[in-house]
XYZ file of C-alpha atoms in Angstrom:
583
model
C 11.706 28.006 57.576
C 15.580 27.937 57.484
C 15.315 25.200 55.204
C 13.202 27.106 52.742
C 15.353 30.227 52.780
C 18.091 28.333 52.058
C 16.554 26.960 48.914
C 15.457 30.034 48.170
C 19.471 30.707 48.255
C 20.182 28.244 46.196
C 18.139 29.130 43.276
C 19.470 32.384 43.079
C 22.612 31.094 42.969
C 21.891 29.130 40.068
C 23.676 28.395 37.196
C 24.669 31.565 34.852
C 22.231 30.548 31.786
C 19.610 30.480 34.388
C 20.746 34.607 35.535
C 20.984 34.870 31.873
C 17.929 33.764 31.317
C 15.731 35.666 33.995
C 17.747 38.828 33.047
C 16.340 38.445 29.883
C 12.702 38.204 31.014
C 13.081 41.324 32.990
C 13.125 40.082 36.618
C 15.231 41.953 39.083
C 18.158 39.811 39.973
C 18.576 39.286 44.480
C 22.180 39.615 45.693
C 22.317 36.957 48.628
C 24.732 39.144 50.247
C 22.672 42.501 50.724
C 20.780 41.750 54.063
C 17.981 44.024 53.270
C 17.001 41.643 50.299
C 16.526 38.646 52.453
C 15.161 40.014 55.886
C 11.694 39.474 55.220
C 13.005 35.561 54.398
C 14.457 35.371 58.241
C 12.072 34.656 60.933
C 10.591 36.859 63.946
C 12.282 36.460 67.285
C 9.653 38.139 69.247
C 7.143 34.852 67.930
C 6.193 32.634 70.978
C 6.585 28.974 71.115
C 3.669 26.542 71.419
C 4.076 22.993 73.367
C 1.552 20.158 72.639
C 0.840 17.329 75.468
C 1.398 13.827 73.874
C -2.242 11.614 74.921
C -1.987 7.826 75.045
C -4.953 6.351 74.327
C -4.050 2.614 73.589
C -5.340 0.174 77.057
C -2.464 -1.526 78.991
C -1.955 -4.736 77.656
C 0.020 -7.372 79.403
C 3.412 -7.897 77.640
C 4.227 -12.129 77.214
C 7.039 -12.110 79.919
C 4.045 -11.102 82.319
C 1.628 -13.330 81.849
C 2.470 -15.872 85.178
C 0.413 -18.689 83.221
C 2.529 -19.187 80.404
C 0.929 -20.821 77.040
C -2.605 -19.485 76.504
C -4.985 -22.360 75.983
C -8.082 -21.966 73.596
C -10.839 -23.705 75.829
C -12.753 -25.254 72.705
C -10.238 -27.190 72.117
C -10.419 -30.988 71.920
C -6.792 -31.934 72.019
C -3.666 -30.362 73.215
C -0.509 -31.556 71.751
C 1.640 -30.810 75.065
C 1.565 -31.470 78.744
C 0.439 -28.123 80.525
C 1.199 -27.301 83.817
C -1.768 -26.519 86.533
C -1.914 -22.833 85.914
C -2.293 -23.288 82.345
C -5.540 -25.384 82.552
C -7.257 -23.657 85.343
C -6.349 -20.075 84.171
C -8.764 -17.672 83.337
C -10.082 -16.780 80.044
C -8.679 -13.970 78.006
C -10.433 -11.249 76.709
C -13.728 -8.846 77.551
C -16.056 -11.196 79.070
C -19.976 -10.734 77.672
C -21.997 -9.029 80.164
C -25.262 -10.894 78.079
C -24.633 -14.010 78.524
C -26.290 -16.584 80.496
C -25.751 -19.530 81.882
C -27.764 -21.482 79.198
C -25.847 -19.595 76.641
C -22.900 -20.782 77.974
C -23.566 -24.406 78.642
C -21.814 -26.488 75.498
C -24.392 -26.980 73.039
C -23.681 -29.167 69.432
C -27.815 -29.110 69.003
C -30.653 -26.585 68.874
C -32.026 -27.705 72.287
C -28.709 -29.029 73.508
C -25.903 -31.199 74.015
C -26.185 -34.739 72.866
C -23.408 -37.345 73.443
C -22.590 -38.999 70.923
C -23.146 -42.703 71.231
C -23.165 -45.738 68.903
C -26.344 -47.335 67.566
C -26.577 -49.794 64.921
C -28.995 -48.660 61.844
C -30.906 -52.001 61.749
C -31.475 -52.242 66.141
C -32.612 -48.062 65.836
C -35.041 -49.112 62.646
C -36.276 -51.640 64.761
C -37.364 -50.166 67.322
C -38.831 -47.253 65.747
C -41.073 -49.421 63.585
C -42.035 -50.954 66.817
C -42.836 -48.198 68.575
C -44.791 -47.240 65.508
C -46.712 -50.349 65.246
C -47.271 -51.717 69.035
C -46.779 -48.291 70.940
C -43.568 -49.718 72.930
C -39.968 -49.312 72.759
C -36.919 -50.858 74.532
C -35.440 -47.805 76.892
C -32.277 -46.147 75.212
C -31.283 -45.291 78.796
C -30.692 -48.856 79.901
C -28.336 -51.192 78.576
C -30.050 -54.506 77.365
C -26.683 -56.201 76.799
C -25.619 -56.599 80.508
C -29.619 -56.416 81.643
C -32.090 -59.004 80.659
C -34.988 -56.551 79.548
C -37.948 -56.427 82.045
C -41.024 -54.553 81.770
C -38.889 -51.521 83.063
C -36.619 -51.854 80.298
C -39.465 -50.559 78.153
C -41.220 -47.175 77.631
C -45.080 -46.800 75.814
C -46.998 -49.660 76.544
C -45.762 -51.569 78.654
C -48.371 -53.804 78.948
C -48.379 -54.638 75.082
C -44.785 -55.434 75.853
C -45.277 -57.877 77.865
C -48.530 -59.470 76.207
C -46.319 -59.969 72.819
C -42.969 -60.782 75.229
C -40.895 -57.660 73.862
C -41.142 -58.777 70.381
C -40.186 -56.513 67.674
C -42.047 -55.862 64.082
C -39.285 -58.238 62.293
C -39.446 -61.046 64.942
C -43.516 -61.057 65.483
C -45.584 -62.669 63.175
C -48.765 -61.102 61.716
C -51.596 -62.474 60.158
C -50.615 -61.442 56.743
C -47.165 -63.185 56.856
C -48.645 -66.709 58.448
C -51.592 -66.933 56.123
C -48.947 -66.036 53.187
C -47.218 -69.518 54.655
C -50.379 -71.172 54.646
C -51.152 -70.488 50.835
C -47.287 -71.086 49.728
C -47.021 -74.490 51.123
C -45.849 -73.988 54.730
C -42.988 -72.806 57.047
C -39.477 -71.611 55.754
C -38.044 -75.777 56.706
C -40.535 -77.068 54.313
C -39.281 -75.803 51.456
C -37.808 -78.929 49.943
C -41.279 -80.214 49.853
C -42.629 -77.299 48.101
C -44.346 -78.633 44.498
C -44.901 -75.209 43.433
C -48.393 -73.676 42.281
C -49.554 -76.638 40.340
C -48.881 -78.563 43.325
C -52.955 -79.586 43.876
C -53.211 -80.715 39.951
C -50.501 -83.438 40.314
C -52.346 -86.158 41.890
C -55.517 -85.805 39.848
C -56.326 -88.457 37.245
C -56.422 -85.885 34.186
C -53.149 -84.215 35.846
C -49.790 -83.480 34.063
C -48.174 -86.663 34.374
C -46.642 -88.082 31.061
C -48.236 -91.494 30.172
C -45.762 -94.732 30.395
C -45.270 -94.496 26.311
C -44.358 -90.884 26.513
C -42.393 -91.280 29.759
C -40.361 -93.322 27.919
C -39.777 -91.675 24.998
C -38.505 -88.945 26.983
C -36.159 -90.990 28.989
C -34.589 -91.728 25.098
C -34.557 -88.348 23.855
C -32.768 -87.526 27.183
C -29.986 -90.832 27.101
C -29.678 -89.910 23.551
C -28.662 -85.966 24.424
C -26.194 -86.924 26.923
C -24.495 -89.409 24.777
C -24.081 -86.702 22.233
C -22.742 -84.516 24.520
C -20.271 -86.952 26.331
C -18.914 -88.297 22.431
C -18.582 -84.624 21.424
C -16.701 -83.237 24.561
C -14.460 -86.161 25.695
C -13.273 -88.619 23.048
C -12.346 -87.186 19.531
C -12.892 -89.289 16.466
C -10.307 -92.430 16.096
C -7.607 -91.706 13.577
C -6.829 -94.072 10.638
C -4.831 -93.707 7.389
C -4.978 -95.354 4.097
C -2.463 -95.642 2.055
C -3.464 -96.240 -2.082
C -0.216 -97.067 -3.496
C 1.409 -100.449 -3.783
C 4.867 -99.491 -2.313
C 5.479 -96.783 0.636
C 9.081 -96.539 -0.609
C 10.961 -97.024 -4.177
C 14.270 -99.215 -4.780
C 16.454 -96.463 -2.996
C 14.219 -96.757 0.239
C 12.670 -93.209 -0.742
C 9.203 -92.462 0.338
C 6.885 -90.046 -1.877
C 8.061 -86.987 0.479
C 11.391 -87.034 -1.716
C 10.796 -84.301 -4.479
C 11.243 -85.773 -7.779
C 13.742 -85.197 -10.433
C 12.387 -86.254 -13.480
C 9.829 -83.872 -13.696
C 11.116 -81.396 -16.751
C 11.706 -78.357 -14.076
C 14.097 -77.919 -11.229
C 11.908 -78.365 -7.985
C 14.350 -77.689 -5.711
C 15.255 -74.037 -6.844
C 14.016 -71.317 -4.583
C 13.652 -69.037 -7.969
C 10.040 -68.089 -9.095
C 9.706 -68.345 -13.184
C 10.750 -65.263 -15.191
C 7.579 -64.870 -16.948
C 4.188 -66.407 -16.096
C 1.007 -67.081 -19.265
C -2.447 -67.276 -18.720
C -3.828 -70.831 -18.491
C -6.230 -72.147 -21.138
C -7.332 -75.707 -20.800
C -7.755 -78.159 -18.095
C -5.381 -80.866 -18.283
C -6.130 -83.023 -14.853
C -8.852 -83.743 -12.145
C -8.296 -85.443 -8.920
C -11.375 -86.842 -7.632
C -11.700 -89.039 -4.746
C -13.969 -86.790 -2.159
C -17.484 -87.497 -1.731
C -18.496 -83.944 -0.796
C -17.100 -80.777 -1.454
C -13.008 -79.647 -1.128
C -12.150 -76.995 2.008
C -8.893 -76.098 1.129
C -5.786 -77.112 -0.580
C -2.107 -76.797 0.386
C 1.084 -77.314 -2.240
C 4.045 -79.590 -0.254
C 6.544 -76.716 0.728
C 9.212 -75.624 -1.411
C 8.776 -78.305 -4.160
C 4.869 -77.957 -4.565
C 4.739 -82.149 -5.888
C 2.313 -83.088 -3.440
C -1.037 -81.766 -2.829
C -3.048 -82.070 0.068
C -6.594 -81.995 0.128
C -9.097 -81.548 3.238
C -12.863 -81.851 2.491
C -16.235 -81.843 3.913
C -16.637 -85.770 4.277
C -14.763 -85.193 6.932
C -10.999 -87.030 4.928
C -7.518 -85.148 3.975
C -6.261 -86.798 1.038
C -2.471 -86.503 -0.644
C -2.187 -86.359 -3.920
C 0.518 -86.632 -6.824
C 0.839 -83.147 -8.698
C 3.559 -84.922 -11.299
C 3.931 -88.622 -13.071
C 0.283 -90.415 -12.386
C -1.547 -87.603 -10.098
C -2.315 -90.571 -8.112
C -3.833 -90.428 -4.610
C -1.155 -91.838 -2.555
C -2.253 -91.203 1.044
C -6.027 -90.722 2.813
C -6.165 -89.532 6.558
C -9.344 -90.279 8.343
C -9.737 -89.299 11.876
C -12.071 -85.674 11.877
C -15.869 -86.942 12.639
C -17.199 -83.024 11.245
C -15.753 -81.709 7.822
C -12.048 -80.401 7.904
C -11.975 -76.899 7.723
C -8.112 -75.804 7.546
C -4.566 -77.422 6.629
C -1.230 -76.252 6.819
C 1.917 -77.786 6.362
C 5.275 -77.177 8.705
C 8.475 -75.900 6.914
C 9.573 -79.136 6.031
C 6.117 -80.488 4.914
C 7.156 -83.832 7.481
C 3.834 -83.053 9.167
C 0.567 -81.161 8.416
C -2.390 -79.748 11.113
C -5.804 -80.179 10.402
C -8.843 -77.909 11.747
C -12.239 -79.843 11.907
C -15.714 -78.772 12.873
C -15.486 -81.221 15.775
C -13.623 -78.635 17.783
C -11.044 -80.771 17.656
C -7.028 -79.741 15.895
C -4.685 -82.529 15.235
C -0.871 -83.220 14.159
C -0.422 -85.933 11.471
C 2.697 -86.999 10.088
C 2.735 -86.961 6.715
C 4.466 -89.984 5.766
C 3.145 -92.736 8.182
C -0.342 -91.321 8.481
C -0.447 -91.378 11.722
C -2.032 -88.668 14.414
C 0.721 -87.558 16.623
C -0.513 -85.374 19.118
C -4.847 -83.609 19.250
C -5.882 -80.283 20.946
C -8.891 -78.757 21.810
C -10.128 -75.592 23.607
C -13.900 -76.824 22.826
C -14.097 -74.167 20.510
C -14.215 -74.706 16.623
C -10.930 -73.612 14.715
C -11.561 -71.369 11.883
C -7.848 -71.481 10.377
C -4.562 -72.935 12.057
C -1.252 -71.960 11.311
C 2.543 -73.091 12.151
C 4.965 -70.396 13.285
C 6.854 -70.517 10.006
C 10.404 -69.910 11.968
C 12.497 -72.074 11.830
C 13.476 -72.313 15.276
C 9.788 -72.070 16.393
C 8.237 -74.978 14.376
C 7.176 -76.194 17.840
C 4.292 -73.721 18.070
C 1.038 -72.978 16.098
C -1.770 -70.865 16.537
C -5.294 -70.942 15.482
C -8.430 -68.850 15.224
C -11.011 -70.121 16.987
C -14.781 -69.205 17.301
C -14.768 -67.527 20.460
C -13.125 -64.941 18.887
C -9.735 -65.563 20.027
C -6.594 -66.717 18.765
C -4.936 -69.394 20.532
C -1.164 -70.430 20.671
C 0.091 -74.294 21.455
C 2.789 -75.582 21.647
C 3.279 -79.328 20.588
C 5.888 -80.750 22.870
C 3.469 -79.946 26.124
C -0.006 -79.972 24.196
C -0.686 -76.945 25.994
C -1.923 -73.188 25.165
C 1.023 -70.584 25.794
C -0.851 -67.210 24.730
C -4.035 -66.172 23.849
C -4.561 -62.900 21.806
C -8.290 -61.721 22.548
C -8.469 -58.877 21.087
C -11.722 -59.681 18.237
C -15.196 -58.936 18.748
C -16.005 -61.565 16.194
C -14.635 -65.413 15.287
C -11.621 -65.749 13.608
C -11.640 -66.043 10.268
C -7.556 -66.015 9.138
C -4.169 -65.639 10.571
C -0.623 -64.389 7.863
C 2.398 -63.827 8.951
C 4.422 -61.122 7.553
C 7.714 -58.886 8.144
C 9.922 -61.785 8.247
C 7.157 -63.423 10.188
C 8.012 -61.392 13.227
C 4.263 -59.928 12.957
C 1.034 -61.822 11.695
C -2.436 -60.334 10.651
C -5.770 -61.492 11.506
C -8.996 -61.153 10.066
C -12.703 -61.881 11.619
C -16.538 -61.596 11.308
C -15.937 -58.239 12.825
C -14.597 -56.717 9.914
C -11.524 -55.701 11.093
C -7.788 -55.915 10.428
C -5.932 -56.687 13.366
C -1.680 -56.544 13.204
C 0.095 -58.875 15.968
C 3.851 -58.785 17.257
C 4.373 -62.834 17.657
C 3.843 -63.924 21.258
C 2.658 -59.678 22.886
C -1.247 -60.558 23.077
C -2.179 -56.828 21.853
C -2.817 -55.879 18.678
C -0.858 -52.714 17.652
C -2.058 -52.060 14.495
C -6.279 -52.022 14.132
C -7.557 -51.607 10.696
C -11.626 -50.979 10.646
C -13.318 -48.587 8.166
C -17.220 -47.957 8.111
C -17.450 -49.102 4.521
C -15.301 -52.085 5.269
C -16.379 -55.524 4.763
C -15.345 -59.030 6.511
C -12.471 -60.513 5.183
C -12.593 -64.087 5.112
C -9.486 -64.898 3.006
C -5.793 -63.428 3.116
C -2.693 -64.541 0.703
C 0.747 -62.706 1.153
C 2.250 -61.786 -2.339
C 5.695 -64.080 -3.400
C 7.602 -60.658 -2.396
C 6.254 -60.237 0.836
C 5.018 -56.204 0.760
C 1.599 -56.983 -0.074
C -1.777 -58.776 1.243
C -4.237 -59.875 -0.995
C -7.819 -59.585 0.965
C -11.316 -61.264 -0.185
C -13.457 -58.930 0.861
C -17.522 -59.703 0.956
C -18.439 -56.813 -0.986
C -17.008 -58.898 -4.071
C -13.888 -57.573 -4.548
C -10.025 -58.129 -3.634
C -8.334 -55.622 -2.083
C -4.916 -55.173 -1.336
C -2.994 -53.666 1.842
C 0.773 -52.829 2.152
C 2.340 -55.788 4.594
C 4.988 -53.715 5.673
C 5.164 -51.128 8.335
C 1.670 -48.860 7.881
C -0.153 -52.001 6.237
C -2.297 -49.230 4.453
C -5.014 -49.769 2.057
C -3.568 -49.475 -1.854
C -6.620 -47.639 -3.449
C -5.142 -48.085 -6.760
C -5.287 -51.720 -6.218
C -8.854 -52.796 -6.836
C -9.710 -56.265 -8.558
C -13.434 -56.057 -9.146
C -15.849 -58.103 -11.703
C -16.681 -61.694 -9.750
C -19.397 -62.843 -7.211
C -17.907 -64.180 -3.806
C -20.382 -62.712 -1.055
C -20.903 -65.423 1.220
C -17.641 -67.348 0.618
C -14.255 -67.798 1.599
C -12.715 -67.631 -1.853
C -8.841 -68.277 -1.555
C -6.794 -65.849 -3.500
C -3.521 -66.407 -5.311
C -0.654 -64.897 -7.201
C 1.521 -65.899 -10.013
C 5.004 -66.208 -9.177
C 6.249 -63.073 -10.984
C 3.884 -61.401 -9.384
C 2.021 -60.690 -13.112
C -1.781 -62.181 -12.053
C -3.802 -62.669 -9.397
C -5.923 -65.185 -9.360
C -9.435 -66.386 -7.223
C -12.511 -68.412 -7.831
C -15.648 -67.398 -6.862
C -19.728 -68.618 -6.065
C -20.666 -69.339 -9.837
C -17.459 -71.965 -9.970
C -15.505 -69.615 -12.114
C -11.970 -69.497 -12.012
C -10.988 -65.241 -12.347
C -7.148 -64.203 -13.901
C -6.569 -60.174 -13.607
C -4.013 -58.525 -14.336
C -1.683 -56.841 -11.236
C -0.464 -53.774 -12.956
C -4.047 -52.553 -14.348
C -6.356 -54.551 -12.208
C -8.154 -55.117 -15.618
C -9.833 -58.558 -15.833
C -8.038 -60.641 -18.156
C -9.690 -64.089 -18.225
C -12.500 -65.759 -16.751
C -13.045 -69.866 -16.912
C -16.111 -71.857 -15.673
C -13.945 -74.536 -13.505
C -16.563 -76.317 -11.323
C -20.613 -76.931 -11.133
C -20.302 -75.512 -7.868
C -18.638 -72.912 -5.520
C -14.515 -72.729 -6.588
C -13.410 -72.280 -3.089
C -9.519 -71.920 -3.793
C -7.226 -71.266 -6.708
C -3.829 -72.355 -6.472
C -1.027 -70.953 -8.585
C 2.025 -73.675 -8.487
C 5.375 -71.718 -7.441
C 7.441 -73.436 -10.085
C 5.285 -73.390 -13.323
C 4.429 -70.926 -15.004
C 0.981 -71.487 -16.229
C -0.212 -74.478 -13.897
C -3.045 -73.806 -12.060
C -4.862 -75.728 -9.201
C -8.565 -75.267 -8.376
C -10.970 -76.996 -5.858
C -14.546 -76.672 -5.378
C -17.588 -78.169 -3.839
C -18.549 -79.960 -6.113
C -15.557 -82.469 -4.759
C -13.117 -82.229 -7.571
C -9.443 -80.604 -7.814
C -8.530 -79.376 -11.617
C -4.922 -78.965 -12.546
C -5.083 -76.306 -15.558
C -2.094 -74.844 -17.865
């Protein structure tokens, strides 16, 4: 009440625009100091006070420091983390106790009509028993242990008498009818299985029986010999290596053999600069011929390009003369399947050769002779030297089995395998310095390699792709060249995204089916490629147009060469066997 009246006070003693304000309204303004205007405000003293008894209605509850038993325990517990004392575990329980409860109620239960210890049982002994129980009406008793026991007719509950008549057997160690006359028909008990003959077994020993006759008996004892003797020559020793060599002298006046590049051929072989400007070929003007079946592949001798080696189907690699007589100076023979690949080192001082007979070797190139074989007992598809200088010890080579396999030629021994293809492995390229290669297979994919990291980490694979069977790298390094089976070349970027040039489309010849080798011309002006008719095919770089077509061989033209030093001289194999030099 005080508390009102005084802020009843205080509002009239407002501020003066608020006086101002209710004079202007017309409401009478209250002097706090007249008593008469605030007597009704003051309360009565004659009103009686009214006391009101405080009820507690909360039940005593016994504060912590009471309690004599300390640490309340919960009594379903199953663990206790502490040591109690006495009181602790044999205090008793907290709380309003259930007046409904009985003593069943009470009793621990974990099941509907109980408490069942647990116990161990192993699946297989509880099966066991069940299905015996099932099937004889007896059962070993759960309540007596048969490990310490030896079980006696007490030891088992149902009949007991059909215990003992089939000695406690179970289902799995009794034999029924079924299963002994299933041993009867099958040829006996489980130890006479070595003599088991099988089904046929009765029509053996009859006269009209399946016995072969002495004549076919031994006819299959030759088929037989003649299978493993195949397979032993294939597997453990490759072909024996030979070399012929078709010249009259190895080495001139000066001691020179026909590795040294000559000088008295019109044009600087030596230089490492490509022509200025490169013509379209015309007429043929040479043919090497010396293979009996058709030409593989042909390699220019690094750098100079005066030697030309050949590898063929009849199983040789010749070396030929490219200047002066184009004679055949050199034959290697030691592949007993057709040569599939060559490839020089840097130096051209030694070649590889790939062969159908699963088998790679090293030849040198100016004795002849086989200096070191390998074989993963796959067939290699293409081979390839690292062409580093410092890692001219180490090749790799696509195999079948869809991987590409590293060796290295001082151990004779694989150092890396990149399986990465779904499909054999078809070439390898190096590019970017040859830091990187790229790979192509029967799985129609472009694969890009870092040199010696077995995962690819560029993969190139469209829908409308084709397989790629043969690669070249242009003279300037930024571009691939790519055979594709859908006859046409196309061309990828070999640096950094290695993206398809769309622009870059050389169309108008027949290859599907065949590995037609593609080439440039030094200044980069042509590109060049044989295909299935035996045509040689010149287009043009800048307009992909097709500029000239020429019918080179009766058969398949399998590679075109383009030499790095001429500028119209151009060398073409096919299967037919020859090797034409145009210009």
């Amino acid at each position: 009440m005080a508390a009102t009246v005084a802020s009843l006070v205080s509002y009239d003693s407002g501020s003066d625009s608020e006086n101002e304000s209710e004079s202007n309204s017309g409401v009478e303004k209250v002097d706090p100091a007249d008593p008469d205007a605030t007597a009704h405000l003051k309360p009565l003293k004659s009103a009686p006070t009214m006391s009101v008894a405080l009820l507690d209605l909360a039940p005593e509850v016994a504060v912590k420091e009471a309690v004599e038993t300390g640490t309340h325990l919960d009594p379903s517990l199953k663990e206790v983390t502490f040591n109690p004392t006495y009181e602790t575990l044999f205090a008793p329980e907290l709380g309003p106790m259930n007046p409904f409860k009985s003593q069943q109620m009470s009793a621990p239960r974990n099941m509907l009509s109980g408490y069942a210890e647990p116990a161990h049982l192993n699946d297989f002994m509880f099966e066991s028993q069940r299905r015996t129980f099932s099937t004889f009406g007896y059962a070993l008793d759960p309540s007596v242990d048969t490990h310490q026991v030896t079980p006696t007719t007490n030891s088992y509950i149902g009949a007991v008498d059909e215990a003992e008549k089939n000695k406690g057997l179970t289902v799995f160690e009794s034999g029924t009818k079924k299963t002994e006359k299933r041993k009867k028909i099958k040829g006996g008990d489980a130890g006479e299985i070595e003599e088991f003959l099988g089904p046929w077994a009765k029509f053996i020993d009859e006269k009209d029986g399946a016995k072969p006759s002495e004549e076919e008996q031994k006819e299959l004892d030759e088929i037989t010999a003649k299978r493993q003797k195949k397979g032993r020559s294939e597997e453990e020793a490759p072909a024996e290596e030979k070399t012929v060599l078709h010249v009259k002298d190895m080495y001139d006046y000066q001691g020179r053999s026909y590795l040294h590049v000559p000088q008295d051929v019109g044009i600087n072989l030596r230089s490492s600069e490509a022509p200025d400007k490169c013509y379209l070929p015309k007429k043929q003007i040479h043919v090497w011929s010396g293979h009996t079946k058709g030409v593989s592949a042909i390699r220019l001798f690094p750098s100079s390009g005066h030697l030309l080696l050949s590898s063929s189907m009849d199983c040789k690699i010749k070396l030929w003369e490219v200047y002066g007589e184009r004679r055949c100076v050199r034959t290697f023979i030691g592949h007993s399947k057709a040569v599939r690949d060559i490839c020089y080192n840097n130096s051209g001082t030694k070649f590889l050769s790939a062969a159908y007979d699963r088998h790679l070797k090293l030849w040198d190139t100016e004795t002849g002779q086989c200096i070191s074989r390998f074989t993963n007992r796959k067939v290699p598809y293409c081979v390839k030297f690292n062409p580093d200088e410092d890692k001219q010890d180490l090749f790799v080579a696509g195999m079948s089995d869809k991987k590409i396999v590293q060796w290295d030629i001082r151990t004779n021994e694989v150092v890396q395998e990149y399986d990465r293809h779904l499909g054999a492995v078809n070439t390898i390229t190096f590019v970017d310095e040859n830091r990187r290669f790229v790979s192509t297979s029967d799985d129609k994919s472009l694969r890009v390699w870092e040199w010696d990291i077995p995962v690819d980490f560029k993969y190139i694979a469209e829908p409308s792709m084709h397989s790629m069977p043969a690669v070249t790298l242009s003279p300037n390094g930024k571009w691939l060249a790519c055979q594709s089976m859908d006859n046409q070349i196309l061309i990828f970027g070999a640096q950094n995204r290695f993206r398809l040039n769309k622009k870059k489309v050389f169309k108008g010849h027949m290859v599907a089916g065949y590995a037609c080798q593609v080439d440039f011309s030094p200044d980069m002006s042509y590109v060049v490629s044989g295909d299935a008719d035996g045509k040689l095919n010149i287009w043009d770089w800048k307009t992909t147009k097709l500029y000239h077509r020429i019918k080179a061989h009766d058969k398949v033209c399998i590679s075109a060469l383009w030499h790095p030093h001429e500028t119209s001289k151009v060398i073409t194999c096919g299967w037919d066997g020859l090797i034409k030099l145009w210009d």
